[in-house]
XYZ file of C-alpha atoms in Angstrom:
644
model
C 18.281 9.384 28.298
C 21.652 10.427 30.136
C 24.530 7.971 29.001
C 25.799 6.503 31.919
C 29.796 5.081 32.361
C 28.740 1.851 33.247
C 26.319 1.386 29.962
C 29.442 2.146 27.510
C 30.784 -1.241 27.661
C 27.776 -2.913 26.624
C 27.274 -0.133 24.318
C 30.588 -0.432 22.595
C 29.598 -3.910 21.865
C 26.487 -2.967 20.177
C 27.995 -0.320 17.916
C 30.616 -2.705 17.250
C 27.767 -5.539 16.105
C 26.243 -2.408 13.976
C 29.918 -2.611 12.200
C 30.114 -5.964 11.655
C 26.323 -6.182 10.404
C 27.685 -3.560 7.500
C 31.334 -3.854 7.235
C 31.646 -7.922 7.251
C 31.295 -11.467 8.801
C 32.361 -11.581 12.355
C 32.825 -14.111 15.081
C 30.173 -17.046 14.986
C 27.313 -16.236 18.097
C 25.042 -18.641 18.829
C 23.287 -18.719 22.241
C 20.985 -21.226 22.862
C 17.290 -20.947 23.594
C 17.265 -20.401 27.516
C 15.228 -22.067 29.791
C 12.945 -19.129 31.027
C 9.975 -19.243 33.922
C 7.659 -16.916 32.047
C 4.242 -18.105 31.733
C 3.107 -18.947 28.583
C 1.349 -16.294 26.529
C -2.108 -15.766 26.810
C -3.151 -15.731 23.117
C -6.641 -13.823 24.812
C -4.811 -11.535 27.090
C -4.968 -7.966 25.742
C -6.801 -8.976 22.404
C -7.838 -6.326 20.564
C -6.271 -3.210 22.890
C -6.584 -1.665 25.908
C -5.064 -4.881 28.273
C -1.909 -4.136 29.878
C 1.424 -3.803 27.784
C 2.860 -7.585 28.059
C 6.949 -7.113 28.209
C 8.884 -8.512 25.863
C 12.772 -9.395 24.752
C 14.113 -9.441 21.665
C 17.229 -11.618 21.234
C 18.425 -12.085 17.365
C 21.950 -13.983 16.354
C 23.936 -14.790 12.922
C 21.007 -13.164 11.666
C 22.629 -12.783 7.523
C 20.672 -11.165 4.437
C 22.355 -12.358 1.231
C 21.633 -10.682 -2.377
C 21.635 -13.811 -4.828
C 22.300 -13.325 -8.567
C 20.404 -15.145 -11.580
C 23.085 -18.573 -11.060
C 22.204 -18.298 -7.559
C 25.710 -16.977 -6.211
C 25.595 -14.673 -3.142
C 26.375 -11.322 -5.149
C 26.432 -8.983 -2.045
C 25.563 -9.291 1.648
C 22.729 -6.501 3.093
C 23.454 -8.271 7.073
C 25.698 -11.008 8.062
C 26.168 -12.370 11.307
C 23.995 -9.620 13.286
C 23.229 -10.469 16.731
C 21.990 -8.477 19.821
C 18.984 -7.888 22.153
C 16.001 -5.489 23.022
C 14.477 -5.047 26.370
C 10.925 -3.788 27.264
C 10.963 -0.284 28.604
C 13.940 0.684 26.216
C 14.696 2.484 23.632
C 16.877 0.781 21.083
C 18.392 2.211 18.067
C 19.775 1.112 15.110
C 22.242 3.337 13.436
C 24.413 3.754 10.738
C 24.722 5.267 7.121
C 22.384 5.230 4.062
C 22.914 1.871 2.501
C 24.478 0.228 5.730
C 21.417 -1.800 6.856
C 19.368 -0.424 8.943
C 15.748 -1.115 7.739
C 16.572 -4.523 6.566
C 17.782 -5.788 9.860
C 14.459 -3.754 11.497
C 11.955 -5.678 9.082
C 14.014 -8.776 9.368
C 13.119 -8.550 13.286
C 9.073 -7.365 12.442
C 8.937 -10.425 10.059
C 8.175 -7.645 7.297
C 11.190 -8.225 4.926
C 8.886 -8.580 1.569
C 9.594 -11.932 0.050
C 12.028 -12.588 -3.085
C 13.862 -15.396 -4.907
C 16.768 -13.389 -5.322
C 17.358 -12.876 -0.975
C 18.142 -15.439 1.517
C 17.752 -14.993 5.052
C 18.600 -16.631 8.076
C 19.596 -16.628 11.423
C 17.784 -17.246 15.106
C 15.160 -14.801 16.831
C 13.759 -15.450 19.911
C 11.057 -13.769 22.044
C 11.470 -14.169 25.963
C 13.733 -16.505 25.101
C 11.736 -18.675 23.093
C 11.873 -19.366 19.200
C 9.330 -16.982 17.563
C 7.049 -19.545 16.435
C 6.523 -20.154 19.175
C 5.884 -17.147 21.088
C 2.696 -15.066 20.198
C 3.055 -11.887 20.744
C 1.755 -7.769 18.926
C 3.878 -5.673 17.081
C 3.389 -2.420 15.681
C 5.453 -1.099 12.671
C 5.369 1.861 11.450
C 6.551 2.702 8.332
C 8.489 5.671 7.089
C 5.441 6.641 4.353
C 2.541 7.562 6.471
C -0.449 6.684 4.215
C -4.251 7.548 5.067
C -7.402 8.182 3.497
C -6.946 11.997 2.934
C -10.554 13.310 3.548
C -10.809 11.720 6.921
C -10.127 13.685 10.164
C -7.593 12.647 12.617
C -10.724 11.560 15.197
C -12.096 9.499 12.304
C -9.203 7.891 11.522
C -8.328 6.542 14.790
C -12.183 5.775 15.533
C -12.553 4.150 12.592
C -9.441 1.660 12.916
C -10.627 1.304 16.699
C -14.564 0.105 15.870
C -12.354 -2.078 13.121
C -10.238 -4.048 15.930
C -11.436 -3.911 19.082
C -13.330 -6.291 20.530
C -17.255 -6.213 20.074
C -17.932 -6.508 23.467
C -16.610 -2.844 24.377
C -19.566 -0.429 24.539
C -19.538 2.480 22.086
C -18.414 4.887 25.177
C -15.749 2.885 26.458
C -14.339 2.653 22.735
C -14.266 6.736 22.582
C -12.785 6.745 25.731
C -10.139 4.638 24.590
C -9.377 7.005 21.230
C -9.594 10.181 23.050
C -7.026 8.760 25.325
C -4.947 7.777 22.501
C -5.065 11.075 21.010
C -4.227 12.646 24.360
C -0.894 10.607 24.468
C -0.249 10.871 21.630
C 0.210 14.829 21.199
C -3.433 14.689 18.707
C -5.780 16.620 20.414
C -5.207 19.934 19.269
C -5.869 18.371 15.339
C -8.229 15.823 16.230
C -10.845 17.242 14.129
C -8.515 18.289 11.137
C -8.621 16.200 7.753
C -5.400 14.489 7.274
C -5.044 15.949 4.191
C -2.310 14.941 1.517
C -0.425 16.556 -1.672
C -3.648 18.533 -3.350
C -5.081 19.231 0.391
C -3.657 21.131 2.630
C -3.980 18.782 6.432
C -1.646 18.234 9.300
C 2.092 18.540 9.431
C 4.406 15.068 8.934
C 4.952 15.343 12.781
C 1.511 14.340 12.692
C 0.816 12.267 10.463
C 3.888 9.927 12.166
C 2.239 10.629 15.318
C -1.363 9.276 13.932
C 0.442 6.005 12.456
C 1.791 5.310 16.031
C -1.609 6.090 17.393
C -3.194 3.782 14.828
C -0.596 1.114 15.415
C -1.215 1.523 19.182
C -5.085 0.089 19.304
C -3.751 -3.373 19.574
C -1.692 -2.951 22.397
C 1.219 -4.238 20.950
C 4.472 -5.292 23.189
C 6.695 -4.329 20.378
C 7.221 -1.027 18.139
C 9.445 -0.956 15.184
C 9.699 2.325 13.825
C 11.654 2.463 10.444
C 13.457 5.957 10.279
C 10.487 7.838 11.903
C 12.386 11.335 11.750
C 12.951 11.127 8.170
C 11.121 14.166 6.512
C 10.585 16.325 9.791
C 12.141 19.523 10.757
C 13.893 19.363 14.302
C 10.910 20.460 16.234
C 8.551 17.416 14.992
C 11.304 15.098 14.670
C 12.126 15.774 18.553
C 8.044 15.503 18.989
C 7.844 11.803 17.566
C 10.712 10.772 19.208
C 9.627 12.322 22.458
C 6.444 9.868 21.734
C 8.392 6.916 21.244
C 10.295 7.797 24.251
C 7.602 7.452 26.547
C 6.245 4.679 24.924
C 9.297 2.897 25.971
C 8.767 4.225 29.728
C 5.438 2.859 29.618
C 6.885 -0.920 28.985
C 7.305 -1.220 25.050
C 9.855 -2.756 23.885
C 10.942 -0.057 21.145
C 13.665 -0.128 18.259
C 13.524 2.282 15.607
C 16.206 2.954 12.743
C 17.390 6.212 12.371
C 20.323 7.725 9.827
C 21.582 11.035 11.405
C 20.066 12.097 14.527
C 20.266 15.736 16.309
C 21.929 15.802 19.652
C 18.649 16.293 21.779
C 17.092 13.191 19.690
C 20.277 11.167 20.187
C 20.040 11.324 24.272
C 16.172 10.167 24.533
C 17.996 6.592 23.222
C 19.010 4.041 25.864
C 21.311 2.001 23.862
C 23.293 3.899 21.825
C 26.828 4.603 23.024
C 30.061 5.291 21.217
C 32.910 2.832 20.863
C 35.446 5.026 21.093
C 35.986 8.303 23.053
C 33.855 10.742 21.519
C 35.601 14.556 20.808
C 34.581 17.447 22.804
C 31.651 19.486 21.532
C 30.561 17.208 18.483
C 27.289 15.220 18.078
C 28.053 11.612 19.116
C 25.560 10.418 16.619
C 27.511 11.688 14.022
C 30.383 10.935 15.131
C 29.422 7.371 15.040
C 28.138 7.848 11.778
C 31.196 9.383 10.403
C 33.192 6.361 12.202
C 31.745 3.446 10.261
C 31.473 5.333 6.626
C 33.583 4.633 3.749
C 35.645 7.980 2.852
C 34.865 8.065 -1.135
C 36.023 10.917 -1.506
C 39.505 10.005 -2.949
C 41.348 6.464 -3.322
C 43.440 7.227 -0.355
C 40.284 8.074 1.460
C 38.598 4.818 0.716
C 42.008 2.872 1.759
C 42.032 4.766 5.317
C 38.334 4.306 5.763
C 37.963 0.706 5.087
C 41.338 0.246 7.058
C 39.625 1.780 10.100
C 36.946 -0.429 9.773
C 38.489 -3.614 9.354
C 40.814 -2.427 12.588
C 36.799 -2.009 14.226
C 35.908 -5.454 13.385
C 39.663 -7.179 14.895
C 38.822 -5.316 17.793
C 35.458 -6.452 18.456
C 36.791 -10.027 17.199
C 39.712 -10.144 19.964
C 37.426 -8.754 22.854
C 34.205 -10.134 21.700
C 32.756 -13.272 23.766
C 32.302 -16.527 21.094
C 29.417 -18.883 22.581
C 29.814 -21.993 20.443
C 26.487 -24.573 20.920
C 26.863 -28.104 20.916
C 25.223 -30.116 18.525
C 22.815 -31.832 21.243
C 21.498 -28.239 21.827
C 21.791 -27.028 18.830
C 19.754 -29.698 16.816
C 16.352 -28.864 19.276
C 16.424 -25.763 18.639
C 16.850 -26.523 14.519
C 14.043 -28.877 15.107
C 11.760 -26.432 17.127
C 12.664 -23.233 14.754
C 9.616 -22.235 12.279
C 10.600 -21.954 8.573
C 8.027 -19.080 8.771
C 8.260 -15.850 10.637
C 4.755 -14.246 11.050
C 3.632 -11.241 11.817
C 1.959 -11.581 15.127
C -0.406 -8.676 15.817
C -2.773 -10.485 13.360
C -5.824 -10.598 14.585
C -8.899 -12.265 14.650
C -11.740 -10.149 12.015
C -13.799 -7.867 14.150
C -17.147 -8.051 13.862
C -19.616 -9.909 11.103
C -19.925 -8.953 7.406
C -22.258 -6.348 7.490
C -20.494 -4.782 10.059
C -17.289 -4.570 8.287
C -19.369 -3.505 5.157
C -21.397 -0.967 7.269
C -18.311 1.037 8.953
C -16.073 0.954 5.399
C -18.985 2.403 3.616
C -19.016 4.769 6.063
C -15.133 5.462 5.173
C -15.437 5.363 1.610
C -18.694 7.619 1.345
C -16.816 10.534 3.117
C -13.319 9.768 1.234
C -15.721 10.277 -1.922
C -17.615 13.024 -1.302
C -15.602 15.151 0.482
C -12.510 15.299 -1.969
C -13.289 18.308 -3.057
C -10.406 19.061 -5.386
C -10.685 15.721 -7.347
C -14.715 16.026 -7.905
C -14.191 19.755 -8.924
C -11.144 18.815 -11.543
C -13.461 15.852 -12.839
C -16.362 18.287 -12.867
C -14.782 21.218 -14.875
C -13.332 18.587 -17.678
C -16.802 17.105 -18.021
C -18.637 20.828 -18.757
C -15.504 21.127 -20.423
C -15.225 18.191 -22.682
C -19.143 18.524 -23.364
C -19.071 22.259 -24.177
C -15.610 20.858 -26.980
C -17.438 18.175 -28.365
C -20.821 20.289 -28.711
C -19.057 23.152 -29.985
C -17.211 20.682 -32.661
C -20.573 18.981 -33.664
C -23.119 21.961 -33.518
C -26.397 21.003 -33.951
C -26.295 18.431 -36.482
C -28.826 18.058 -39.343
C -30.166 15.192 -40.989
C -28.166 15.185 -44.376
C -25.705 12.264 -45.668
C -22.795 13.696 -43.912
C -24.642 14.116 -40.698
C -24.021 10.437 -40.593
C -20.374 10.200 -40.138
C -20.506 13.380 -37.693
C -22.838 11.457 -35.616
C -20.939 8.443 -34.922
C -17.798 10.452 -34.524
C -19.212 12.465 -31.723
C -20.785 9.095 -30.547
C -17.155 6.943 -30.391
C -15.421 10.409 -28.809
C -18.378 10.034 -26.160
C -17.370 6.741 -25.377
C -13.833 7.199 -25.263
C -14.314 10.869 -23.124
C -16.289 8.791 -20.513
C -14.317 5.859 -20.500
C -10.770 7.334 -20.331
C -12.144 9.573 -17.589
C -13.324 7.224 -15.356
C -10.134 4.612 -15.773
C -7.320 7.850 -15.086
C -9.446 9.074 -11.943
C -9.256 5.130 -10.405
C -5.857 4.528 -11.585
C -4.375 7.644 -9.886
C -5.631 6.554 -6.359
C -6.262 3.185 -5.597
C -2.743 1.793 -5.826
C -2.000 4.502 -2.751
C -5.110 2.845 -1.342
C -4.564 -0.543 -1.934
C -1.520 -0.440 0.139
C -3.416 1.340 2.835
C -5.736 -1.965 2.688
C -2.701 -4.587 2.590
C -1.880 -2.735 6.110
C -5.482 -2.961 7.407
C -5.783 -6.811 6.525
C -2.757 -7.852 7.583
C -3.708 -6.746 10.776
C -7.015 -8.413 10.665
C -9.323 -5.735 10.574
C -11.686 -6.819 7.830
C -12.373 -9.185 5.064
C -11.611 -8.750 1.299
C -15.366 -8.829 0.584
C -16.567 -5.985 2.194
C -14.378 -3.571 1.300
C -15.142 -3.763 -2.069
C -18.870 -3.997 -1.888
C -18.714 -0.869 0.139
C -16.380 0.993 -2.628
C -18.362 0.398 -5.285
C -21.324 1.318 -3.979
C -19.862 3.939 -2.253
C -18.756 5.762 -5.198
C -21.917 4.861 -7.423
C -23.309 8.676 -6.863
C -20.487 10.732 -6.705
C -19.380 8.343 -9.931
C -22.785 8.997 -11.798
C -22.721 12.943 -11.366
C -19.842 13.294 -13.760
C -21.230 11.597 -17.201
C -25.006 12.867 -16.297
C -22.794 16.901 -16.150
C -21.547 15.645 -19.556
C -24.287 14.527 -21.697
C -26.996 16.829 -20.303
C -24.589 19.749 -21.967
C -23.239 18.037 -24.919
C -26.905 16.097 -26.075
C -28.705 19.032 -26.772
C -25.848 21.138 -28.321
C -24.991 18.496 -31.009
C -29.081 17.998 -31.140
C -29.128 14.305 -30.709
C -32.535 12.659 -31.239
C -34.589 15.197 -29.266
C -36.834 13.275 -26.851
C -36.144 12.979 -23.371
C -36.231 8.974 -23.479
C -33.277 8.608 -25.485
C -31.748 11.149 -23.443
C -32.067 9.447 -20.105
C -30.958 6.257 -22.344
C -28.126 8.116 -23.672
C -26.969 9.162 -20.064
C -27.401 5.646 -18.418
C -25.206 3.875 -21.221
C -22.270 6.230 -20.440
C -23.147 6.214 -16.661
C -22.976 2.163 -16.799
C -19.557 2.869 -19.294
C -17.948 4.870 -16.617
C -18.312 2.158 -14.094
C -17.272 -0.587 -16.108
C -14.095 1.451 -16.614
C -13.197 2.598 -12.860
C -13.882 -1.186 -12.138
C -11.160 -1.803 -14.743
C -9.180 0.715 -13.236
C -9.180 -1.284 -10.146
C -8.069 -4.349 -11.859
C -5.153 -2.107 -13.137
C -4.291 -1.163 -10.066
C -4.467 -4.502 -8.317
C -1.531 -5.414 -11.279
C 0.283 -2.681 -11.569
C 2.479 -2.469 -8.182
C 3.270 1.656 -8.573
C 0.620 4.026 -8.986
C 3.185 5.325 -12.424
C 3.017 1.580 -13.712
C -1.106 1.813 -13.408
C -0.885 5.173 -15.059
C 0.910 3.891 -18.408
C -0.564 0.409 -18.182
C -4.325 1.593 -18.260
C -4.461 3.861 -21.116
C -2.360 1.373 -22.938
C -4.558 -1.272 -22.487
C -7.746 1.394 -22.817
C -6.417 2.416 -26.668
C -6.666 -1.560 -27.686
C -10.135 -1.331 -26.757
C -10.671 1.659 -28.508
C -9.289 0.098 -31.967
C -11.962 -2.412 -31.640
C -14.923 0.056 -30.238
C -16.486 -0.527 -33.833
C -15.819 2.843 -35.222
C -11.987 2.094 -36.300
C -12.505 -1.533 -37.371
C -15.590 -2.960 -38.601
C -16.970 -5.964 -36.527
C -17.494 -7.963 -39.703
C -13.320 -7.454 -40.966
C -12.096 -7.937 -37.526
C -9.444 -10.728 -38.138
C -9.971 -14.542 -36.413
C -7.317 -13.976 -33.456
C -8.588 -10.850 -32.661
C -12.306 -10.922 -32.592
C -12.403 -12.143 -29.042
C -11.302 -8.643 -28.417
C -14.630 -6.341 -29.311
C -16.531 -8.773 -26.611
C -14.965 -7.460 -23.914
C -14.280 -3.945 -25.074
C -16.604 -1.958 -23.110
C -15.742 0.885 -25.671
C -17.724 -1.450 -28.194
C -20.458 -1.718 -26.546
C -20.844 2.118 -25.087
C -20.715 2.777 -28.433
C -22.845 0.191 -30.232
C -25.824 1.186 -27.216
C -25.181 4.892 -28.431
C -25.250 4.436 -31.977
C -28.944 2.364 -31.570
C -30.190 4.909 -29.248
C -29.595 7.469 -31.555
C -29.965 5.859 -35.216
C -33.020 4.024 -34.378
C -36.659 5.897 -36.404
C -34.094 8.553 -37.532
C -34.749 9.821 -41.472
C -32.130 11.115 -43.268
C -31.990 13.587 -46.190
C -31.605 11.829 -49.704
C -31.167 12.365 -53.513
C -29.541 9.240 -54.585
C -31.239 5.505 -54.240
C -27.839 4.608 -52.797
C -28.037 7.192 -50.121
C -28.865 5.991 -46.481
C -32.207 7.076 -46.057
C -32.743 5.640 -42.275
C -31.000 5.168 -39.494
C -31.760 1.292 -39.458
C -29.686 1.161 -42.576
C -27.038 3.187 -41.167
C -26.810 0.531 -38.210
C -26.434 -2.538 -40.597
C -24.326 -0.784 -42.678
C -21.597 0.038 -40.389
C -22.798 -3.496 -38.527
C -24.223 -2.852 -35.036
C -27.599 -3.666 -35.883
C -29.771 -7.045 -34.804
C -29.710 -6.415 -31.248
C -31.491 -3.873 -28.607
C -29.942 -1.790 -25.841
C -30.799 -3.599 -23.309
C -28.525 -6.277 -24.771
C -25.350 -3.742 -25.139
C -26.019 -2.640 -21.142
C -25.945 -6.297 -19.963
C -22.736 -6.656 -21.622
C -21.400 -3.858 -19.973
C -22.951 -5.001 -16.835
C -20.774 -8.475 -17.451
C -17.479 -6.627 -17.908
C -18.117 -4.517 -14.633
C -18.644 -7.332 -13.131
C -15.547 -9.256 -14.479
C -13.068 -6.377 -13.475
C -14.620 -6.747 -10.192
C -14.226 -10.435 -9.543
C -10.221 -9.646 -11.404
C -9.874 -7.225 -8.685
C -11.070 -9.639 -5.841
C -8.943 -12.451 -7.103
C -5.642 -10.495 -7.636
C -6.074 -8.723 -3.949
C -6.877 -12.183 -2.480
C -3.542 -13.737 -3.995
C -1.203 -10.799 -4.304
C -1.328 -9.724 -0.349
C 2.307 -9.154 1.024
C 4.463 -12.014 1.353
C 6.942 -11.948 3.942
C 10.718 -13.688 3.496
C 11.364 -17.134 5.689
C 13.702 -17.044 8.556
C 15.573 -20.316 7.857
C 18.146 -21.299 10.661
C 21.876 -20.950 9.747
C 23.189 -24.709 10.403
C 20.075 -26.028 7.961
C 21.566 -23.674 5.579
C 25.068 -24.867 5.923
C 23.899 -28.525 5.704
C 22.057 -27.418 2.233
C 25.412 -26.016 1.255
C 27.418 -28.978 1.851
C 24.831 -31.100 0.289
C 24.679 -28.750 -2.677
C 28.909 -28.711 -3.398
């Protein structure tokens, strides 16, 4: 948008907020709650999308973010005494340096600053002039890592998140109506029916994919749209794109505010609110001009004098010219008393739709993710011929003689380990990406815990199965395991029921583990101790006392105790000696995994599959994001006096 002469006052006061937000405290602001004659908000107006854009302002004051250290001391301050205002149908940005701020202050305004003991935040935020507990009102956010599932098309994608939250009530046509619209606004019609694609497959540009999380985000008709750096990653042309989006968002009657570090000239004049403070030179780009205005020089120690110099001269400025509003303690104690401890995100929704529903459509999802990742099933499929054809090769047709013993349950434990660590590295790579994909989707209400899950699991039971039948149809009759076709098909379904047991502790993994390079070293890790105790390495009967709980729940142990029975059981071995083994009972109760049947060692699988599962429940049910409390600044000053 053209910068106008009569904006630059008001803009020199925001840019000189911006400097006080990263350079130091400033004068104290606090305006009271005004009096305002909009109606009250219509918690039913506009649920679920497509209802008219509801206008909202944005007014935030003394908003500080303190770093605390381990004796509770503020060690550094991220925002301090930040105050200023958004306005539907403009296009606020927040700009500054790497380090200065920026996304803080925009997820302190979202409510989406993630909760920790070490950060204290307060400060006043109101919404049409009301405290923001008690104004209801949608947000969208979009984030600067644009996460999706991969094999899904841009149409699906949208479609999908549209059957998720809007209302029931719409008929099927008016709901594709709504998308296609959507993807005509949003610049997505040309790739509509292009996967999204990620780092192994090739899909749409970043542009995009930015575009598609606005799109996404859009569905709920929000009032608000914080967009946190949404040009970072893009060449010019699709970083002019999105912000051409946003733009017009912000014509259409969103309030918009998105952070950005360094912007282009063309990208700078789409903003409403950004002007310089001071005159800006001829023929240089404001934006960094600004940028270059309120960084620390470190480039020498006379550098770092003059720059901090300049901005402490900023901040007296601002201070002499600035207007102080001081509240009186009759006002100001209301508003204390009406402020909520707890800022929530509110563009959660109700759940759409019942259980099966939910379970219905993210099958759907989960069924195409599955079978259409075409790289993943083709890696997985190439290292189970090829692991078979090794292990075959290794243990070529194996006799009956003494020695044939010890070859067989060595190609037995390997099979149990192959299948196991296979299955856990395949669920630990992805679902940590996915799980954060979820966290979005539920905070926004667009399904329940419960059927997700159930539609995952069995979801991926075929595509899961294919890989260990690949493997021991090649490998069983190249070592020549017991050559009848029932203890074949038993043979497959005891590593088939493995491999699930082990992606479901995969899962559990990757509930814990909060980087998808923490699952990665924590799963094998905790995969090797059940290995030790898989009964080949230790026998069950030496285990010591404090460990023997261990083998019980070592799906490796029972894989392997279900193989060895399958396999051992009416087998006659070659003997000269009385003390040879001459069957394969005695082979069994000599290395102790006789006394029970197979069907035994499968329902023990079955009960660690399903304890990973319930694990994975329980830790996605308690560890969803937590969001840091708002507190107001004169309750924190009383604490503090109280306190010394």
């Amino acid at each position: 948008m053209e910068v106008r002469g009569l904006g630059q006052l008001l803009a020199a006061l925001a840019a000189a907020l911006f400097v006080r937000a990263i350079a130091g405290p400033g004068p104290a602001l606090l305006p009271p709650a005004e009096d305002t004659e909009d109606e009250e908000t219509d918690a039913e107006a506009g649920e679920g999308g497509g209802g008219g854009v509801q206008p909202v302002t944005i007014r935030w004051a003394r908003i500080t973010c303190a770093l605390k250290n381990k004796r509770g001391e503020v060690a550094r301050f991220l925002l301090s005494n930040v105050s200023g205002e958004a306005k539907p149908g403009r296009l606020l940005a927040l700009m500054g340096p790497s380090g200065s701020g920026k996304t803080t202050l925009l997820n302190v305004l979202a409510g989406q600053l993630t909760a920790s003991p070490s950060l204290h935040l307060s400060g006043y935020l109101y919404v049409n002039g009301r405290p923001i507990s008690k104004s209801g009102y949608k947000i969208a956010f979009v984030r600067q890592e644009d996460l999706f599932f991969s094999q899904l098309t841009v149409r699906e994608t949208l479609s999908l998140a549209a059957e998720l939250q809007l209302p029931d009530t719409w008929a099927p046509e008016r709901k594709e109506r709504y998308v296609n619209d959507l993807l005509f606004r949003l610049g997505l019609v040309n790739c509509a029916d292009s996967i999204v694609g990620d780092a192994k497959v090739r899909g749409i540009s970043g542009g995009e994919k930015k575009r598609l999380s606005l799109a996404c985000e859009l569905i709920a008709s929000p009032s608000v749209i914080f967009a946190d750096e949404p040009t970072t990653g893009l060449d010019a042309f699709q970083a002019e794109k999105v912000m051409e989006t946003l733009r017009q968002l912000a014509e259409d009657g969103h309030t918009v505010i998105c952070s950005i570090h360094q912007p282009r000239g063309s990208v700078y004049g789409k903003f409403d609110d950004i002007v310089l403070l001071y005159q800006c030179p001829d023929h240089m780009n404001p934006a960094e001009f600004l940028a270059d205005l309120i960084s620390v020089d470190y480039g020498s120690a006379e550098s770092v004098q003059s720059s901090q110099k300049r901005i402490e001269n900023l901040i007296e400025t601002f201070s002499n010219k600035a207007l102080v509003t001081e509240a009186k303690d009759s006002i100001a104690k209301p508003q204390e008393s009406e402020f909520s401890a707890k800022v929530v995100r509110k563009s959660s929704m109700k759940q759409r739709g019942g259980w099966l529903r939910q379970f219905h459509l993210l099958f759907k999802r989960a069924w195409m993710q599955a079978f259409r990742d075409g790289p993943t099933n083709k890696v997985r499929a190439r290292m189970s011929v090829a692991s078979a054809v090794i292990f075959g090769s290794v243990f070529w047709r194996m006799g009956k003689s003494q020695t044939s013993i010890q070859d067989r349950m060595g190609l037995l434990q390997v099979a149990a380990i192959n299948t196991a660590m296979a299955a856990l590295t395949k669920t630990v790579g992805v679902f940590p990406k996915e799980r954060t994909i979820v966290d979005r989707e539920r905070a926004k209400g667009s399904y329940a815990l419960g059927p997700y899950l159930s539609s995952k699991l069995l979801a991926e039971i075929p595509i899961g199965a294919a890989f260990p039948l690949i493997f021991g149809s090649i490998l069983y009759p190249m070592a020549k395991l017991h050559p009848t076709f029932s203890r074949f098909a038993k043979f497959c379904g005891i590593v088939t029921v493995e491999s699930f047991a082990a992606s479901a502790m995969g899962l559990t993994v990757g509930a814990i583990a909060p980087t998808t390079e923490a699952a990665m070293a924590l799963g094998p890790s905790l995969m090797t101790v059940f290995i030790v105790f898989g009964g080949y390495y230790v026998n069950p009967d030496n285990t010591p006392v404090i460990f023997r709980w261990i083998p019980r729940i070592s799906l490796i142990r029972w894989a392997f105790q279900g193989l060895c029975i399958n396999e051992f059981k009416g087998l006659q071995f070659e003997h000269q000696h009385s003390y040879d083994i001459q069957t394969g009972e005695q082979a069994l109760e000599r290395f102790s995994l006789g006394g029970i049947r197979i069907a035994d060692t499968l329902v023990a699988q079955g009960r660690i599959l399903m304890f990973w599962y319930w694990s994975t429940y329980l830790l996605l049910k308690k560890n969803r994001p937590k969001y840091q409390p708002l507190l107001p600044p004169l309750e924190e000053d009383q604490h503090k006096q109280q306190v010394e």
